[in-house]
């Protein structure tokens, strides 16, 4: 009876997932995050299909293909986490190299016992258990890395819906994947095994339904709008509190509070004697910044450009400029500078007399 209910819920999961892939693939095909989510969803589909085959009736070549998709699932969980929560995320070649290594090592480990691995029921063979330990630990590593990255960036996130999504994503998705992995490693009897299988599919279905809700209701921060939708959104932007905005601009342009080393949005709210959520909303909705470091960098790099354009300040080392502006090391300063100007600080200073376009490059517009 439990096994039959599990099969029915697996079919519900599969139908919901196919609907989700079709809908968002059609509506948001242009968004990188949706394309990565397609890989994540494919891994879940592979897991469901393998779970619906307790008697190992799927042809062996098809099982190999499905297991490859299943092995890639934690990797795409990590990737979709980075894509959603990092504003400047780009896919690099080493990401795909990492996926190939993950699939290659896992395949090398499980291939000798692939025809014995069943996604339902207890693992009664110590040989099978020994072969799946390495892939499980690798998968857990991707899940833990994603959770750490999501958690570490929550303080600087200015998009309210995305801040809430961080907690939900960590709690739900990470927990479901981790529980699923370790429930298959526990040596257990038939009844307990059926209960754990049922719990896995209930959690997976709940995760799919929650994701559907989040994408529909908390779409901001998940999916970028089309260009025409962005223009409409700008026209309907929430009006800023003029007093708070004046206070913030004064603190940055007159007292240059952005120079404070290690400045966080919480500390800034305390200095301005304002509630943190109001400050987040102002910087995000009225000034157009999605995270606090981008807001800080815009002011810091603008002043850095002014210093580097001044021949009378050539004796000031680049690292001194960075430290005076609040950076704790030269690396973050160089990365932020190049991201906003297209060149390194050294190149900017060296070419200032020969390239007049650098002056316009240094003139950032801050709403």
mmCIF file of C-alpha atoms in Angstrom:
data_model
loop_
_atom_site.group_PDB
_atom_site.id
_atom_site.type_symbol
_atom_site.label_atom_id
_atom_site.label_comp_id
_atom_site.label_asym_id
_atom_site.label_seq_id
_atom_site.Cartn_x
_atom_site.Cartn_y
_atom_site.Cartn_z
ATOM 1 C CA UNK A 1 0.000 0.000 0.000
ATOM 2 C CA UNK A 2 2.789 2.454 0.938
ATOM 3 C CA UNK A 3 4.685 1.550 -2.204
ATOM 4 C CA UNK A 4 1.622 2.250 -4.388
ATOM 5 C CA UNK A 5 1.103 5.663 -2.777
ATOM 6 C CA UNK A 6 4.780 6.411 -3.370
ATOM 7 C CA UNK A 7 4.385 5.552 -7.074
ATOM 8 C CA UNK A 8 1.351 7.825 -7.406
ATOM 9 C CA UNK A 9 3.160 10.729 -5.763
ATOM 10 C CA UNK A 10 6.162 10.176 -8.022
ATOM 11 C CA UNK A 11 3.852 10.513 -11.029
ATOM 12 C CA UNK A 12 2.394 13.718 -9.575
ATOM 13 C CA UNK A 13 5.944 15.066 -9.154
ATOM 14 C CA UNK A 14 6.828 14.137 -12.702
ATOM 15 C CA UNK A 15 3.740 15.812 -14.195
ATOM 16 C CA UNK A 16 4.227 19.000 -12.129
ATOM 17 C CA UNK A 17 7.881 19.148 -13.075
ATOM 18 C CA UNK A 18 7.206 18.705 -16.792
ATOM 19 C CA UNK A 19 4.603 21.475 -16.580
ATOM 20 C CA UNK A 20 7.088 23.720 -14.776
ATOM 21 C CA UNK A 21 9.860 23.082 -17.315
ATOM 22 C CA UNK A 22 7.533 23.738 -20.242
ATOM 23 C CA UNK A 23 5.979 26.894 -18.809
ATOM 24 C CA UNK A 24 9.118 28.670 -17.676
ATOM 25 C CA UNK A 25 11.181 27.427 -20.590
ATOM 26 C CA UNK A 26 8.636 29.072 -22.889
ATOM 27 C CA UNK A 27 8.142 32.313 -20.936
ATOM 28 C CA UNK A 28 11.655 32.952 -19.647
ATOM 29 C CA UNK A 29 13.919 31.184 -22.128
ATOM 30 C CA UNK A 30 16.111 34.313 -22.308
ATOM 31 C CA UNK A 31 17.092 34.127 -18.620
ATOM 32 C CA UNK A 32 20.289 32.263 -17.693
ATOM 33 C CA UNK A 33 18.843 31.135 -14.367
ATOM 34 C CA UNK A 34 15.914 29.408 -16.028
ATOM 35 C CA UNK A 35 18.260 27.531 -18.357
ATOM 36 C CA UNK A 36 20.331 26.350 -15.401
ATOM 37 C CA UNK A 37 17.104 25.422 -13.604
ATOM 38 C CA UNK A 38 16.371 23.226 -16.617
ATOM 39 C CA UNK A 39 19.466 21.159 -15.824
ATOM 40 C CA UNK A 40 18.441 20.978 -12.168
ATOM 41 C CA UNK A 41 14.919 19.877 -13.147
ATOM 42 C CA UNK A 42 16.335 17.264 -15.526
ATOM 43 C CA UNK A 43 18.274 15.730 -12.627
ATOM 44 C CA UNK A 44 15.048 15.496 -10.603
ATOM 45 C CA UNK A 45 13.250 13.868 -13.554
ATOM 46 C CA UNK A 46 16.044 11.285 -13.777
ATOM 47 C CA UNK A 47 15.672 10.544 -10.063
ATOM 48 C CA UNK A 48 11.891 10.115 -10.366
ATOM 49 C CA UNK A 49 12.157 7.799 -13.369
ATOM 50 C CA UNK A 50 14.727 5.630 -11.598
ATOM 51 C CA UNK A 51 12.536 5.569 -8.493
ATOM 52 C CA UNK A 52 9.598 4.357 -10.600
ATOM 53 C CA UNK A 53 11.695 1.381 -11.704
ATOM 54 C CA UNK A 54 12.194 -0.741 -8.542
ATOM 55 C CA UNK A 55 12.356 -3.949 -10.615
ATOM 56 C CA UNK A 56 15.163 -2.605 -12.843
ATOM 57 C CA UNK A 57 13.178 -3.016 -16.085
ATOM 58 C CA UNK A 58 14.562 0.102 -17.777
ATOM 59 C CA UNK A 59 17.108 -0.883 -20.461
ATOM 60 C CA UNK A 60 20.682 -0.671 -19.233
ATOM 61 C CA UNK A 61 21.841 2.109 -21.651
ATOM 62 C CA UNK A 62 18.859 4.241 -20.585
ATOM 63 C CA UNK A 63 19.694 3.633 -16.913
ATOM 64 C CA UNK A 64 23.251 4.835 -17.550
ATOM 65 C CA UNK A 65 21.866 8.030 -19.086
ATOM 66 C CA UNK A 66 19.431 8.568 -16.203
ATOM 67 C CA UNK A 67 22.137 7.986 -13.593
ATOM 68 C CA UNK A 68 24.338 10.555 -15.339
ATOM 69 C CA UNK A 69 21.500 13.066 -14.954
ATOM 70 C CA UNK A 70 20.991 12.075 -11.324
ATOM 71 C CA UNK A 71 24.706 12.452 -10.562
ATOM 72 C CA UNK A 72 24.635 15.986 -12.011
ATOM 73 C CA UNK A 73 21.710 17.064 -9.776
ATOM 74 C CA UNK A 74 23.806 18.438 -6.821
ATOM 75 C CA UNK A 75 26.034 20.307 -9.283
ATOM 76 C CA UNK A 76 23.039 22.096 -10.802
ATOM 77 C CA UNK A 77 21.685 22.806 -7.309
ATOM 78 C CA UNK A 78 24.959 24.602 -6.613
ATOM 79 C CA UNK A 79 24.838 26.407 -9.975
ATOM 80 C CA UNK A 80 21.240 27.572 -9.654
ATOM 81 C CA UNK A 81 22.025 28.814 -6.159
ATOM 82 C CA UNK A 82 24.889 30.948 -7.497
ATOM 83 C CA UNK A 83 22.865 32.159 -10.478
ATOM 84 C CA UNK A 84 19.903 33.293 -8.363
ATOM 85 C CA UNK A 85 21.772 34.891 -5.483
ATOM 86 C CA UNK A 86 24.866 36.371 -7.150
ATOM 87 C CA UNK A 87 24.091 39.446 -9.249
ATOM 88 C CA UNK A 88 27.186 39.217 -11.448
ATOM 89 C CA UNK A 89 27.200 35.461 -11.949
ATOM 90 C CA UNK A 90 28.532 34.184 -15.265
ATOM 91 C CA UNK A 91 29.108 30.611 -16.367
ATOM 92 C CA UNK A 92 32.831 29.923 -16.728
ATOM 93 C CA UNK A 93 34.529 27.079 -18.540
ATOM 94 C CA UNK A 94 35.748 25.653 -15.227
ATOM 95 C CA UNK A 95 32.144 25.180 -14.108
ATOM 96 C CA UNK A 96 31.633 22.635 -16.887
ATOM 97 C CA UNK A 97 35.034 21.110 -16.155
ATOM 98 C CA UNK A 98 33.888 20.649 -12.567
ATOM 99 C CA UNK A 99 30.697 18.945 -13.768
ATOM 100 C CA UNK A 100 32.687 16.585 -15.996
ATOM 101 C CA UNK A 101 34.960 15.693 -13.083
ATOM 102 C CA UNK A 102 31.972 15.105 -10.804
ATOM 103 C CA UNK A 103 30.196 12.890 -13.327
ATOM 104 C CA UNK A 104 33.428 11.131 -14.306
ATOM 105 C CA UNK A 105 34.526 10.243 -10.765
ATOM 106 C CA UNK A 106 30.995 9.218 -9.748
ATOM 107 C CA UNK A 107 30.536 7.108 -12.883
ATOM 108 C CA UNK A 108 33.880 5.399 -12.326
ATOM 109 C CA UNK A 109 32.788 4.568 -8.777
ATOM 110 C CA UNK A 110 29.244 3.292 -9.424
ATOM 111 C CA UNK A 111 29.604 1.726 -12.883
ATOM 112 C CA UNK A 112 30.691 -1.727 -11.598
ATOM 113 C CA UNK A 113 27.487 -2.017 -9.517
ATOM 114 C CA UNK A 114 25.126 0.052 -11.662
ATOM 115 C CA UNK A 115 22.947 -2.937 -12.460
ATOM 116 C CA UNK A 116 22.514 -3.558 -8.702
ATOM 117 C CA UNK A 117 21.588 -0.039 -7.604
ATOM 118 C CA UNK A 118 17.919 0.391 -6.814
ATOM 119 C CA UNK A 119 16.523 3.808 -5.879
ATOM 120 C CA UNK A 120 13.805 2.134 -3.822
ATOM 121 C CA UNK A 121 14.247 -0.182 -0.890
ATOM 122 C CA UNK A 122 17.155 -0.887 1.445
ATOM 123 C CA UNK A 123 20.771 -1.263 0.388
ATOM 124 C CA UNK A 124 21.574 -4.783 1.519
ATOM 125 C CA UNK A 125 24.878 -5.185 -0.303
ATOM 126 C CA UNK A 126 28.020 -3.836 1.335
ATOM 127 C CA UNK A 127 29.627 -3.829 -2.108
ATOM 128 C CA UNK A 128 27.011 -1.402 -3.451
ATOM 129 C CA UNK A 129 27.299 0.737 -0.332
ATOM 130 C CA UNK A 130 31.065 0.963 -0.722
ATOM 131 C CA UNK A 131 30.740 2.091 -4.344
ATOM 132 C CA UNK A 132 28.211 4.878 -3.704
ATOM 133 C CA UNK A 133 30.005 6.473 -0.746
ATOM 134 C CA UNK A 134 32.311 8.627 -2.903
ATOM 135 C CA UNK A 135 29.536 9.993 -5.195
ATOM 136 C CA UNK A 136 27.400 10.728 -2.129
ATOM 137 C CA UNK A 137 30.178 12.688 -0.412
ATOM 138 C CA UNK A 138 30.899 14.641 -3.602
ATOM 139 C CA UNK A 139 27.213 15.478 -3.931
ATOM 140 C CA UNK A 140 27.044 16.547 -0.309
ATOM 141 C CA UNK A 141 30.025 18.822 -0.928
ATOM 142 C CA UNK A 142 28.143 20.715 -3.651
ATOM 143 C CA UNK A 143 25.066 21.058 -1.436
ATOM 144 C CA UNK A 144 27.107 22.365 1.516
ATOM 145 C CA UNK A 145 29.031 24.786 -0.740
ATOM 146 C CA UNK A 146 25.748 26.172 -2.094
ATOM 147 C CA UNK A 147 24.248 26.600 1.374
ATOM 148 C CA UNK A 148 27.363 28.395 2.673
ATOM 149 C CA UNK A 149 27.380 30.760 -0.311
ATOM 150 C CA UNK A 150 23.669 31.539 0.031
ATOM 151 C CA UNK A 151 23.952 32.148 3.764
ATOM 152 C CA UNK A 152 27.075 34.321 3.541
ATOM 153 C CA UNK A 153 25.504 36.773 1.086
ATOM 154 C CA UNK A 154 22.206 37.361 2.901
ATOM 155 C CA UNK A 155 23.316 40.539 4.735
ATOM 156 C CA UNK A 156 24.259 42.428 1.570
ATOM 157 C CA UNK A 157 21.150 41.472 -0.421
ATOM 158 C CA UNK A 158 18.853 44.468 -0.953
ATOM 159 C CA UNK A 159 15.976 42.632 -2.659
ATOM 160 C CA UNK A 160 13.495 41.762 0.078
ATOM 161 C CA UNK A 161 11.858 38.824 -1.703
ATOM 162 C CA UNK A 162 15.246 37.316 -2.504
ATOM 163 C CA UNK A 163 16.365 37.650 1.120
ATOM 164 C CA UNK A 164 13.366 35.562 2.193
ATOM 165 C CA UNK A 165 14.042 33.121 -0.616
ATOM 166 C CA UNK A 166 17.572 32.514 0.700
ATOM 167 C CA UNK A 167 16.181 31.089 3.926
ATOM 168 C CA UNK A 168 13.552 28.996 2.136
ATOM 169 C CA UNK A 169 16.085 27.724 -0.395
ATOM 170 C CA UNK A 170 18.543 26.661 2.303
ATOM 171 C CA UNK A 171 15.917 25.108 4.536
ATOM 172 C CA UNK A 172 13.861 23.294 1.907
ATOM 173 C CA UNK A 173 15.974 22.431 -1.117
ATOM 174 C CA UNK A 174 19.204 21.689 0.743
ATOM 175 C CA UNK A 175 17.412 19.635 3.379
ATOM 176 C CA UNK A 176 15.445 17.605 0.823
ATOM 177 C CA UNK A 177 18.523 16.740 -1.241
ATOM 178 C CA UNK A 178 20.603 15.888 1.829
ATOM 179 C CA UNK A 179 17.847 13.766 3.379
ATOM 180 C CA UNK A 180 17.363 11.947 0.103
ATOM 181 C CA UNK A 181 21.051 11.123 -0.232
ATOM 182 C CA UNK A 182 21.510 9.807 3.292
ATOM 183 C CA UNK A 183 18.212 7.929 3.475
ATOM 184 C CA UNK A 184 19.565 5.633 0.767
ATOM 185 C CA UNK A 185 22.730 4.948 2.770
ATOM 186 C CA UNK A 186 20.922 3.712 5.875
ATOM 187 C CA UNK A 187 20.756 -0.061 6.137
ATOM 188 C CA UNK A 188 17.134 -0.697 7.034
ATOM 189 C CA UNK A 189 14.275 -3.162 6.844
ATOM 190 C CA UNK A 190 11.559 -3.289 4.214
ATOM 191 C CA UNK A 191 8.889 -1.377 6.177
ATOM 192 C CA UNK A 192 11.236 1.421 7.261
ATOM 193 C CA UNK A 193 12.582 1.580 3.724
ATOM 194 C CA UNK A 194 9.089 2.100 2.286
ATOM 195 C CA UNK A 195 8.389 4.832 4.830
ATOM 196 C CA UNK A 196 11.640 6.633 3.943
ATOM 197 C CA UNK A 197 10.869 6.322 0.227
ATOM 198 C CA UNK A 198 7.434 7.832 0.840
ATOM 199 C CA UNK A 199 8.969 10.654 2.900
ATOM 200 C CA UNK A 200 11.424 11.389 0.096
ATOM 201 C CA UNK A 201 8.741 11.744 -2.550
ATOM 202 C CA UNK A 202 6.531 13.856 -0.263
ATOM 203 C CA UNK A 203 9.435 16.217 0.363
ATOM 204 C CA UNK A 204 10.271 16.324 -3.348
ATOM 205 C CA UNK A 205 6.672 17.086 -4.311
ATOM 206 C CA UNK A 206 6.448 19.765 -1.641
ATOM 207 C CA UNK A 207 9.668 21.282 -2.985
ATOM 208 C CA UNK A 208 8.296 21.402 -6.531
ATOM 209 C CA UNK A 209 5.031 23.020 -5.387
ATOM 210 C CA UNK A 210 6.955 25.517 -3.244
ATOM 211 C CA UNK A 211 9.185 26.400 -6.177
ATOM 212 C CA UNK A 212 6.141 26.975 -8.391
ATOM 213 C CA UNK A 213 4.691 29.306 -5.755
ATOM 214 C CA UNK A 214 7.937 31.191 -5.287
ATOM 215 C CA UNK A 215 8.447 31.779 -8.987
ATOM 216 C CA UNK A 216 4.894 33.049 -9.399
ATOM 217 C CA UNK A 217 4.648 35.114 -6.197
ATOM 218 C CA UNK A 218 8.247 36.144 -5.532
ATOM 219 C CA UNK A 219 9.418 36.499 -9.089
ATOM 220 C CA UNK A 220 11.529 39.594 -8.396
ATOM 221 C CA UNK A 221 15.121 38.500 -7.905
ATOM 222 C CA UNK A 222 14.439 35.093 -9.447
ATOM 223 C CA UNK A 223 13.779 35.941 -13.072
ATOM 224 C CA UNK A 224 14.847 39.084 -14.889
ATOM 225 C CA UNK A 225 11.976 40.848 -16.658
ATOM 226 C CA UNK A 226 11.962 41.322 -20.402
ATOM 227 C CA UNK A 227 13.407 44.680 -21.550
ATOM 228 C CA UNK A 228 9.951 46.145 -22.131
ATOM 229 C CA UNK A 229 8.831 44.963 -18.681
ATOM 230 C CA UNK A 230 11.883 46.659 -17.114
ATOM 231 C CA UNK A 231 10.825 50.001 -18.551
ATOM 232 C CA UNK A 232 7.332 49.602 -17.113
ATOM 233 C CA UNK A 233 8.799 48.675 -13.752
ATOM 234 C CA UNK A 234 10.958 51.795 -13.683
ATOM 235 C CA UNK A 235 7.932 53.959 -14.357
ATOM 236 C CA UNK A 236 6.075 52.334 -11.461
ATOM 237 C CA UNK A 237 9.010 52.431 -9.030
ATOM 238 C CA UNK A 238 8.255 53.231 -5.408
ATOM 239 C CA UNK A 239 8.883 56.887 -4.618
ATOM 240 C CA UNK A 240 11.771 57.392 -2.218
ATOM 241 C CA UNK A 241 11.441 59.012 1.169
ATOM 242 C CA UNK A 242 13.040 62.393 0.310
ATOM 243 C CA UNK A 243 14.258 63.018 3.850
ATOM 244 C CA UNK A 244 15.931 59.617 4.122
ATOM 245 C CA UNK A 245 17.430 59.887 0.659
ATOM 246 C CA UNK A 246 18.838 63.334 1.456
ATOM 247 C CA UNK A 247 20.295 61.977 4.687
ATOM 248 C CA UNK A 248 21.950 59.059 2.876
ATOM 249 C CA UNK A 249 23.355 61.173 0.049
ATOM 250 C CA UNK A 250 24.674 63.711 2.571
ATOM 251 C CA UNK A 251 26.388 60.956 4.591
ATOM 252 C CA UNK A 252 28.093 59.640 1.462
ATOM 253 C CA UNK A 253 28.859 62.779 -0.528
ATOM 254 C CA UNK A 254 29.677 65.186 2.304
ATOM 255 C CA UNK A 255 30.983 63.105 5.213
ATOM 256 C CA UNK A 256 32.120 60.272 2.880
ATOM 257 C CA UNK A 257 30.867 57.566 5.201
ATOM 258 C CA UNK A 258 31.537 54.973 2.486
ATOM 259 C CA UNK A 259 35.241 55.137 3.387
ATOM 260 C CA UNK A 260 34.548 53.282 6.641
ATOM 261 C CA UNK A 261 36.319 49.919 6.482
ATOM 262 C CA UNK A 262 34.034 46.881 6.609
ATOM 263 C CA UNK A 263 30.907 49.037 6.426
ATOM 264 C CA UNK A 264 27.716 46.942 6.380
ATOM 265 C CA UNK A 265 24.175 48.035 5.714
ATOM 266 C CA UNK A 266 23.355 47.323 9.353
ATOM 267 C CA UNK A 267 26.109 49.678 10.529
ATOM 268 C CA UNK A 268 25.012 52.301 8.015
ATOM 269 C CA UNK A 269 21.435 52.095 9.289
ATOM 270 C CA UNK A 270 22.696 52.629 12.836
ATOM 271 C CA UNK A 271 24.812 55.613 11.792
ATOM 272 C CA UNK A 272 21.841 57.173 10.000
ATOM 273 C CA UNK A 273 19.504 56.243 12.879
ATOM 274 C CA UNK A 274 17.033 54.605 10.529
ATOM 275 C CA UNK A 275 15.438 51.162 10.379
ATOM 276 C CA UNK A 276 17.482 48.784 8.238
ATOM 277 C CA UNK A 277 14.570 47.576 6.092
ATOM 278 C CA UNK A 278 13.761 51.172 5.075
ATOM 279 C CA UNK A 279 17.361 51.738 4.045
ATOM 280 C CA UNK A 280 17.397 48.506 2.038
ATOM 281 C CA UNK A 281 14.205 49.505 0.270
ATOM 282 C CA UNK A 282 15.559 52.971 -0.548
ATOM 283 C CA UNK A 283 18.838 51.729 -2.031
ATOM 284 C CA UNK A 284 17.140 48.947 -3.981
ATOM 285 C CA UNK A 285 13.854 50.399 -5.212
ATOM 286 C CA UNK A 286 14.703 54.093 -5.498
ATOM 287 C CA UNK A 287 18.406 53.950 -6.383
ATOM 288 C CA UNK A 288 18.445 50.740 -8.400
ATOM 289 C CA UNK A 289 21.066 48.655 -6.576
ATOM 290 C CA UNK A 290 20.476 44.946 -5.969
ATOM 291 C CA UNK A 291 23.150 44.463 -3.305
ATOM 292 C CA UNK A 292 24.987 46.685 -0.849
ATOM 293 C CA UNK A 293 28.592 46.099 -2.100
ATOM 294 C CA UNK A 294 27.619 47.419 -5.557
ATOM 295 C CA UNK A 295 26.267 50.577 -3.918
ATOM 296 C CA UNK A 296 29.455 51.072 -1.890
ATOM 297 C CA UNK A 297 31.696 50.357 -4.866
ATOM 298 C CA UNK A 298 29.959 52.968 -6.988
ATOM 299 C CA UNK A 299 30.962 55.739 -4.563
ATOM 300 C CA UNK A 300 34.369 54.323 -3.706
ATOM 301 C CA UNK A 301 35.458 53.772 -7.290
ATOM 302 C CA UNK A 302 34.205 57.195 -8.328
ATOM 303 C CA UNK A 303 36.495 58.820 -5.754
ATOM 304 C CA UNK A 304 39.325 56.478 -6.742
ATOM 305 C CA UNK A 305 39.015 57.684 -10.335
ATOM 306 C CA UNK A 306 39.194 61.296 -9.198
ATOM 307 C CA UNK A 307 42.397 60.549 -7.263
ATOM 308 C CA UNK A 308 43.999 58.616 -10.138
ATOM 309 C CA UNK A 309 43.162 61.376 -12.634
ATOM 310 C CA UNK A 310 44.992 63.968 -10.517
ATOM 311 C CA UNK A 311 48.702 64.221 -11.515
ATOM 312 C CA UNK A 312 49.441 65.844 -8.149
ATOM 313 C CA UNK A 313 48.557 62.585 -6.373
ATOM 314 C CA UNK A 314 50.768 60.247 -8.385
ATOM 315 C CA UNK A 315 52.916 59.588 -5.310
ATOM 316 C CA UNK A 316 49.993 57.842 -3.598
ATOM 317 C CA UNK A 317 50.350 54.060 -4.135
ATOM 318 C CA UNK A 318 47.353 52.177 -5.514
ATOM 319 C CA UNK A 319 47.104 50.094 -2.354
ATOM 320 C CA UNK A 320 46.983 53.281 -0.247
ATOM 321 C CA UNK A 321 44.093 54.536 -2.380
ATOM 322 C CA UNK A 322 42.264 51.260 -1.816
ATOM 323 C CA UNK A 323 42.818 51.268 1.941
ATOM 324 C CA UNK A 324 41.794 54.921 2.321
ATOM 325 C CA UNK A 325 38.519 54.148 0.551
ATOM 326 C CA UNK A 326 37.613 51.327 2.939
ATOM 327 C CA UNK A 327 38.890 48.224 1.131
ATOM 328 C CA UNK A 328 40.623 45.675 3.324
ATOM 329 C CA UNK A 329 42.922 44.424 0.542
ATOM 330 C CA UNK A 330 43.953 45.264 -3.001
ATOM 331 C CA UNK A 331 42.161 42.340 -4.706
ATOM 332 C CA UNK A 332 38.537 43.439 -4.125
ATOM 333 C CA UNK A 333 39.461 47.023 -5.069
ATOM 334 C CA UNK A 334 41.018 45.936 -8.371
ATOM 335 C CA UNK A 335 38.040 43.728 -9.240
ATOM 336 C CA UNK A 336 35.488 46.428 -8.431
ATOM 337 C CA UNK A 337 37.497 49.062 -10.320
ATOM 338 C CA UNK A 338 37.809 46.961 -13.461
ATOM 339 C CA UNK A 339 34.149 45.965 -13.348
ATOM 340 C CA UNK A 340 33.052 49.614 -13.355
ATOM 341 C CA UNK A 341 35.703 51.145 -15.630
ATOM 342 C CA UNK A 342 36.880 48.269 -17.804
ATOM 343 C CA UNK A 343 40.539 48.727 -16.846
ATOM 344 C CA UNK A 344 42.714 48.178 -13.778
ATOM 345 C CA UNK A 345 43.647 51.139 -11.509
ATOM 346 C CA UNK A 346 47.240 51.033 -12.762
ATOM 347 C CA UNK A 347 46.130 51.161 -16.420
ATOM 348 C CA UNK A 348 43.682 53.932 -15.597
ATOM 349 C CA UNK A 349 46.402 56.092 -14.037
ATOM 350 C CA UNK A 350 48.952 55.335 -16.780
ATOM 351 C CA UNK A 351 46.580 56.156 -19.648
ATOM 352 C CA UNK A 352 44.809 59.193 -18.210
ATOM 353 C CA UNK A 353 46.738 61.706 -20.344
ATOM 354 C CA UNK A 354 46.398 59.739 -23.555
ATOM 355 C CA UNK A 355 42.786 58.591 -23.342
ATOM 356 C CA UNK A 356 40.218 61.343 -22.833
ATOM 357 C CA UNK A 357 37.429 58.764 -22.611
ATOM 358 C CA UNK A 358 38.711 57.806 -19.163
ATOM 359 C CA UNK A 359 37.337 61.058 -17.775
ATOM 360 C CA UNK A 360 33.835 60.185 -18.894
ATOM 361 C CA UNK A 361 34.327 56.619 -17.687
ATOM 362 C CA UNK A 362 35.055 57.951 -14.211
ATOM 363 C CA UNK A 363 31.869 59.995 -14.093
ATOM 364 C CA UNK A 364 29.386 57.493 -12.672
ATOM 365 C CA UNK A 365 25.755 58.443 -12.416
ATOM 366 C CA UNK A 366 24.254 57.708 -9.005
ATOM 367 C CA UNK A 367 20.542 58.370 -8.787
#
